[in-house]
Amino acid sequence: MATPVRTRDGGSALSRSASRRSRGEVVFRYASTGAGILLLAIMAAIAVFLIVEAIPALQANKGSFFTDLTWEPNSSQVFGIGALAFGTVISATLALIMAVPVAIGVALFISHYAPRRMAGVLGYVIDLLAAVPSIVYGLWGIAFLVPFMDGPSKFLNEYLGFIPLFGGDLIVGRSMLTASIVLAVMILPIIAAISREVFLQVPRMHEEAALALGATRWEVIKTAVLPFGRPGVISAAMLGLGRAMGETIAVALIFPATFGISLEILTPQGNSIAANIALGFGEATPIGRGALIASGLVLFVITLLVNTGARLIVARRKEFSGAAA
């Protein structure tokens, strides 16, 4: 038991230390609360700005904003978000489907299979790829991937054309599939880097317990690593999905910039909200700028819904005993 030390003013050194610690906790609590409130205020300010700037264009719109597939706010003042929202969601979803399995495999290899020296080098490369500007991926896509995808696209159409995704008459390399591949390459390093860090946090005793029961390395990953890291992988995937939906320049260079809804991902059609804003903002009239801002508001809402859904999924997955501990 600690004996209180008396000071000159008659107070206890332990009580003075506890008082200083208590004041520090109060300051930290108010600072963290203020930071959270500030973040919510910034998001609210962005939403208010988008709504205020979009209202005049929405009032002048002669079509249906949510269902019309035409985008002519500068001339006929008829515009709709349907085709742009469809292209945004489809391209980002395809990118996520392609990127997540590869990213998980890369993260597992680095964290549990690769030698330590190789794992360090691969981890550095993954972190470096995550920092590459999107314009670089876009230039790579338009200069290399678009010509390259002409052959594989025709192959898929010839042998799998009975599937609606691979159907169509005019098959080219500049398509929804090519744009989705570029997005997948962009978000893969982000998902892989976060998943790698999550897998490295698995308690060692969980893995040793599985090994003691005679499990193979794959069984250890399946029973101990993946269940523990599932919430983190879901969060990483949603982060990658958010970047894919908001990507601008890379997809603007590849998308044919058409307005229509079609499941044929090999044909020259497709567009996204962010790419349309980047391509049209410079030459837009006041009504056109308002229409682009209104489309940005829709993208803002979609991103919020995706992040909210991810938080709900992660909260449910925390039931796993290892992750909850």
Coordinates of C-alpha atoms in Angstrom, one line a residue:
M1 CA 0.0 0.0 0.0
A2 CA 1.4 3.4 -1.0
T3 CA 2.1 5.9 1.8
P4 CA 0.9 9.4 0.9
V5 CA 3.8 11.9 0.7
R6 CA 3.2 15.2 2.4
T7 CA 4.2 18.4 0.5
R8 CA 4.9 21.9 1.8
D9 CA 1.4 23.1 1.3
G10 CA 0.1 20.1 3.3
G11 CA -1.5 18.3 0.3
S12 CA -0.9 14.8 -0.7
A13 CA 1.4 14.1 -3.7
L14 CA -0.9 11.3 -4.8
S15 CA -4.0 13.5 -4.7
R16 CA -2.3 16.3 -6.6
S17 CA -1.3 13.7 -9.3
A18 CA -4.8 12.4 -9.4
S19 CA -6.1 15.9 -9.8
R20 CA -3.8 16.7 -12.7
R21 CA -4.8 13.4 -14.3
S22 CA -8.5 14.2 -13.9
R23 CA -8.0 17.7 -15.5
G24 CA -6.2 16.1 -18.4
E25 CA -9.0 13.6 -18.9
V26 CA -11.5 16.4 -18.9
V27 CA -9.5 18.4 -21.5
F28 CA -9.2 15.3 -23.7
R29 CA -12.9 14.5 -23.4
Y30 CA -13.9 18.0 -24.5
A31 CA -11.4 18.1 -27.2
S32 CA -12.5 14.8 -28.7
T33 CA -16.1 15.7 -28.4
G34 CA -15.4 19.0 -30.1
A35 CA -13.6 17.3 -32.9
G36 CA -16.6 15.0 -33.5
I37 CA -19.0 17.9 -33.5
L38 CA -16.8 19.8 -35.9
L39 CA -16.8 16.9 -38.3
L40 CA -20.6 16.6 -38.2
A41 CA -20.8 20.4 -38.7
I42 CA -18.6 20.2 -41.8
M43 CA -20.6 17.4 -43.3
A44 CA -23.8 19.3 -42.6
A45 CA -22.4 22.5 -44.2
I46 CA -21.4 20.5 -47.3
A47 CA -24.9 19.1 -47.5
V48 CA -26.5 22.5 -47.1
F49 CA -24.3 24.0 -49.7
L50 CA -25.1 21.3 -52.2
I51 CA -28.9 21.6 -51.6
V52 CA -28.9 25.4 -51.8
E53 CA -26.9 25.4 -55.1
A54 CA -29.0 22.6 -56.6
I55 CA -32.4 24.0 -55.9
P56 CA -32.5 26.6 -58.8
A57 CA -31.5 24.0 -61.4
L58 CA -33.9 21.4 -60.0
Q59 CA -36.7 24.0 -60.2
A60 CA -35.8 24.8 -63.9
N61 CA -35.5 21.1 -64.9
K62 CA -38.1 20.2 -67.5
G63 CA -37.7 16.4 -66.9
S64 CA -37.6 14.0 -64.0
F65 CA -34.4 14.3 -62.1
F66 CA -34.5 10.7 -60.7
T67 CA -35.8 8.8 -63.8
D68 CA -34.8 10.8 -66.9
L69 CA -31.9 9.4 -68.9
T70 CA -31.1 12.6 -70.7
W71 CA -28.5 15.1 -69.6
E72 CA -28.9 18.4 -71.4
P73 CA -29.1 21.1 -68.7
N74 CA -27.2 23.7 -70.8
S75 CA -29.6 23.6 -73.8
S76 CA -33.0 22.1 -73.3
Q77 CA -32.8 22.1 -69.5
V78 CA -33.7 18.5 -69.3
F79 CA -31.5 16.3 -67.1
G80 CA -31.8 13.2 -65.0
I81 CA -29.5 11.3 -62.7
G82 CA -30.7 7.8 -63.5
A83 CA -28.0 6.8 -66.0
L84 CA -25.2 8.4 -64.1
A85 CA -26.1 6.8 -60.8
F86 CA -26.5 3.4 -62.5
G87 CA -23.0 3.7 -64.1
T88 CA -21.5 4.9 -60.9
V89 CA -22.9 2.0 -58.8
I90 CA -22.2 -0.7 -61.5
S91 CA -18.6 0.3 -62.2
A92 CA -17.8 0.6 -58.5
T93 CA -19.5 -2.7 -57.7
L94 CA -17.6 -4.5 -60.5
A95 CA -14.3 -3.0 -59.3
L96 CA -15.0 -4.2 -55.7
I97 CA -15.9 -7.7 -56.9
M98 CA -12.6 -7.9 -58.8
A99 CA -10.4 -6.2 -56.2
V100 CA -11.5 -7.7 -52.8
P101 CA -10.5 -11.4 -53.4
V102 CA -7.1 -10.4 -54.8
A103 CA -6.5 -7.9 -52.0
I104 CA -7.4 -10.5 -49.3
G105 CA -5.0 -13.0 -51.0
V106 CA -2.2 -10.5 -51.1
A107 CA -2.8 -9.5 -47.5
L108 CA -2.8 -13.1 -46.3
F109 CA 0.4 -13.9 -48.3
I110 CA 2.2 -10.9 -46.8
S111 CA 1.0 -11.6 -43.2
H112 CA 1.2 -15.4 -43.0
Y113 CA 3.1 -17.0 -45.9
A114 CA 5.9 -14.7 -47.2
P115 CA 9.3 -14.7 -45.5
R116 CA 9.9 -11.7 -43.3
R117 CA 12.2 -9.9 -45.7
M118 CA 9.9 -10.5 -48.7
A119 CA 6.9 -9.4 -46.6
G120 CA 8.6 -6.1 -45.8
V121 CA 9.3 -5.4 -49.4
L122 CA 5.9 -6.4 -50.6
G123 CA 4.2 -4.3 -47.8
Y124 CA 6.3 -1.3 -48.9
V125 CA 5.3 -1.8 -52.6
I126 CA 1.6 -2.1 -51.6
D127 CA 1.8 1.1 -49.6
L128 CA 3.5 2.9 -52.5
L129 CA 0.8 1.8 -55.0
A130 CA -1.9 3.1 -52.6
A131 CA -0.2 6.6 -52.9
V132 CA -0.1 6.7 -56.7
P133 CA -2.2 9.6 -58.1
S134 CA -5.4 8.5 -59.9
I135 CA -4.3 10.4 -63.1
V136 CA -1.5 7.9 -63.5
Y137 CA -3.9 5.0 -63.4
G138 CA -6.1 6.8 -65.9
L139 CA -3.2 7.4 -68.3
W140 CA -2.2 3.7 -68.0
G141 CA -5.8 2.7 -68.7
I142 CA -6.3 4.8 -71.8
A143 CA -2.8 4.1 -73.2
F144 CA -2.4 0.4 -72.5
L145 CA -5.5 -1.2 -71.1
V146 CA -8.0 0.1 -73.6
P147 CA -6.2 -1.4 -76.7
F148 CA -5.3 -4.5 -74.7
M149 CA -8.9 -5.2 -73.7
D150 CA -10.2 -5.2 -77.3
G151 CA -9.2 -8.9 -77.7
P152 CA -10.4 -10.3 -74.4
S153 CA -13.7 -8.4 -74.7
K154 CA -14.4 -9.9 -78.1
F155 CA -13.5 -13.4 -76.6
L156 CA -15.9 -12.9 -73.8
N157 CA -18.6 -11.8 -76.2
E158 CA -18.1 -14.7 -78.5
Y159 CA -18.2 -17.5 -75.9
L160 CA -20.2 -15.9 -73.1
G161 CA -22.4 -13.6 -75.1
F162 CA -25.5 -15.5 -73.8
I163 CA -24.9 -13.9 -70.5
P164 CA -26.4 -10.3 -70.5
L165 CA -23.3 -8.8 -69.0
F166 CA -21.2 -10.0 -72.0
G167 CA -23.7 -9.4 -74.7
G168 CA -23.9 -6.7 -77.3
D169 CA -23.1 -6.1 -81.0
L170 CA -20.4 -3.4 -80.9
I171 CA -17.5 -4.7 -78.7
V172 CA -14.6 -2.4 -78.0
G173 CA -11.9 -1.9 -75.4
R174 CA -13.3 1.4 -74.1
S175 CA -16.1 0.1 -72.1
M176 CA -17.6 -0.3 -68.6
L177 CA -15.5 -3.4 -68.0
T178 CA -12.2 -1.6 -68.8
A179 CA -13.2 1.3 -66.5
S180 CA -14.1 -1.1 -63.7
I181 CA -10.7 -2.9 -64.1
V182 CA -8.9 0.5 -63.7
L183 CA -10.9 1.2 -60.6
A184 CA -10.1 -2.3 -59.2
V185 CA -6.4 -1.7 -59.7
M186 CA -6.7 1.6 -57.9
I187 CA -8.6 0.4 -54.8
L188 CA -6.7 -2.9 -54.5
P189 CA -3.7 -1.5 -52.7
I190 CA -5.9 0.3 -50.2
I191 CA -7.9 -2.8 -49.4
A192 CA -4.8 -5.0 -49.3
A193 CA -2.9 -2.6 -47.0
I194 CA -5.7 -2.3 -44.4
S195 CA -6.4 -6.0 -44.5
R196 CA -2.8 -6.8 -44.0
E197 CA -2.7 -4.7 -40.9
V198 CA -5.9 -6.3 -39.6
F199 CA -4.6 -9.8 -40.1
L200 CA -1.3 -8.9 -38.3
Q201 CA -3.4 -8.0 -35.2
V202 CA -4.8 -11.5 -34.8
P203 CA -3.9 -12.7 -31.3
R204 CA -1.1 -15.1 -31.5
M205 CA -2.7 -17.4 -28.9
H206 CA -5.6 -18.0 -31.3
E207 CA -3.3 -19.3 -34.0
E208 CA -1.3 -21.3 -31.6
A209 CA -4.4 -22.9 -30.2
A210 CA -5.6 -23.9 -33.6
L211 CA -2.1 -25.4 -34.4
A212 CA -2.1 -27.3 -31.1
L213 CA -5.4 -28.9 -32.2
G214 CA -3.7 -30.2 -35.3
A215 CA -5.0 -27.6 -37.8
T216 CA -3.1 -26.9 -41.0
R217 CA -2.0 -23.4 -41.9
W218 CA -5.0 -22.9 -44.2
E219 CA -7.3 -24.2 -41.4
V220 CA -5.7 -21.7 -39.0
I221 CA -6.4 -18.9 -41.4
K222 CA -10.0 -20.1 -42.0
T223 CA -10.9 -20.6 -38.3
A224 CA -8.8 -17.9 -36.6
V225 CA -7.5 -15.2 -38.9
L226 CA -10.5 -14.6 -41.3
P227 CA -13.2 -14.5 -38.6
F228 CA -11.1 -12.1 -36.5
G229 CA -10.3 -9.9 -39.5
R230 CA -13.7 -9.9 -41.1
P231 CA -14.8 -6.5 -39.7
G232 CA -11.6 -4.9 -40.8
V233 CA -11.8 -6.4 -44.3
I234 CA -15.4 -5.1 -44.6
S235 CA -14.3 -1.6 -43.6
A236 CA -11.4 -1.7 -46.0
A237 CA -13.7 -2.9 -48.8
M238 CA -16.2 -0.1 -48.1
L239 CA -13.4 2.4 -48.1
G240 CA -12.3 1.2 -51.5
L241 CA -15.9 1.3 -52.7
G242 CA -16.2 4.9 -51.6
R243 CA -13.1 5.8 -53.6
A244 CA -14.2 3.9 -56.6
M245 CA -17.6 5.7 -56.6
G246 CA -15.9 9.1 -56.2
E247 CA -13.1 8.6 -58.7
T248 CA -13.0 11.3 -61.4
I249 CA -10.1 11.6 -63.8
A250 CA -9.2 8.0 -64.2
V251 CA -12.7 7.0 -65.3
A252 CA -13.3 10.2 -67.2
L253 CA -10.4 9.3 -69.5
I254 CA -11.9 5.8 -70.2
F255 CA -15.7 6.1 -70.0
P256 CA -17.4 6.7 -73.4
A257 CA -19.5 9.4 -71.6
T258 CA -22.9 8.2 -72.9
F259 CA -26.2 8.4 -71.1
G260 CA -28.2 5.2 -70.9
I261 CA -28.8 2.1 -68.7
S262 CA -27.6 -1.2 -70.0
L263 CA -26.1 -4.3 -68.4
E264 CA -23.8 -4.9 -71.4
I265 CA -20.4 -4.0 -69.9
L266 CA -18.4 -4.7 -73.2
T267 CA -20.1 -2.1 -75.3
P268 CA -19.0 1.5 -75.7
Q269 CA -21.4 3.0 -73.2
G270 CA -21.3 4.1 -69.6
N271 CA -20.7 7.2 -67.4
S272 CA -20.4 8.1 -63.8
I273 CA -21.4 11.1 -61.6
A274 CA -17.9 12.2 -60.8
A275 CA -16.6 11.8 -64.4
N276 CA -19.6 13.8 -65.7
I277 CA -18.9 16.6 -63.3
A278 CA -15.3 16.8 -64.3
L279 CA -16.0 16.8 -68.0
G280 CA -19.0 19.2 -67.9
F281 CA -18.3 21.8 -65.2
G282 CA -16.0 24.0 -67.2
E283 CA -18.5 24.7 -70.0
A284 CA -21.7 24.6 -68.0
T285 CA -24.2 27.4 -67.8
P286 CA -25.6 28.5 -64.4
I287 CA -28.3 25.9 -64.8
G288 CA -25.8 23.3 -65.9
R289 CA -23.6 24.0 -62.9
G290 CA -26.6 23.6 -60.6
A291 CA -27.5 20.3 -62.3
L292 CA -23.9 19.1 -61.8
I293 CA -24.0 20.1 -58.1
A294 CA -27.4 18.3 -57.8
S295 CA -25.7 15.1 -59.1
G296 CA -22.9 15.7 -56.6
L297 CA -25.5 15.8 -53.9
V298 CA -26.8 12.4 -55.0
L299 CA -23.3 11.0 -54.9
F300 CA -22.9 12.5 -51.4
V301 CA -26.0 10.7 -50.3
I302 CA -25.0 7.4 -51.9
T303 CA -21.6 7.5 -50.2
L304 CA -23.2 8.2 -46.8
L305 CA -25.6 5.3 -47.3
V306 CA -22.7 3.0 -48.2
N307 CA -20.7 4.0 -45.1
T308 CA -23.7 3.7 -42.9
G309 CA -24.3 0.2 -44.2
A310 CA -20.7 -0.7 -43.6
R311 CA -20.8 0.5 -40.0
L312 CA -23.9 -1.6 -39.4
I313 CA -22.3 -4.7 -40.9
V314 CA -19.1 -4.2 -38.9
A315 CA -21.1 -3.7 -35.7
R316 CA -22.9 -7.0 -36.3
R317 CA -19.6 -8.9 -37.0
K318 CA -18.1 -7.8 -33.7
E319 CA -19.9 -10.7 -32.1
F320 CA -16.8 -12.8 -32.7
S321 CA -15.2 -13.4 -29.4
G322 CA -11.7 -12.6 -30.5
A323 CA -12.6 -9.4 -32.1
A324 CA -14.8 -8.3 -29.3
A325 CA -12.1 -8.9 -26.7

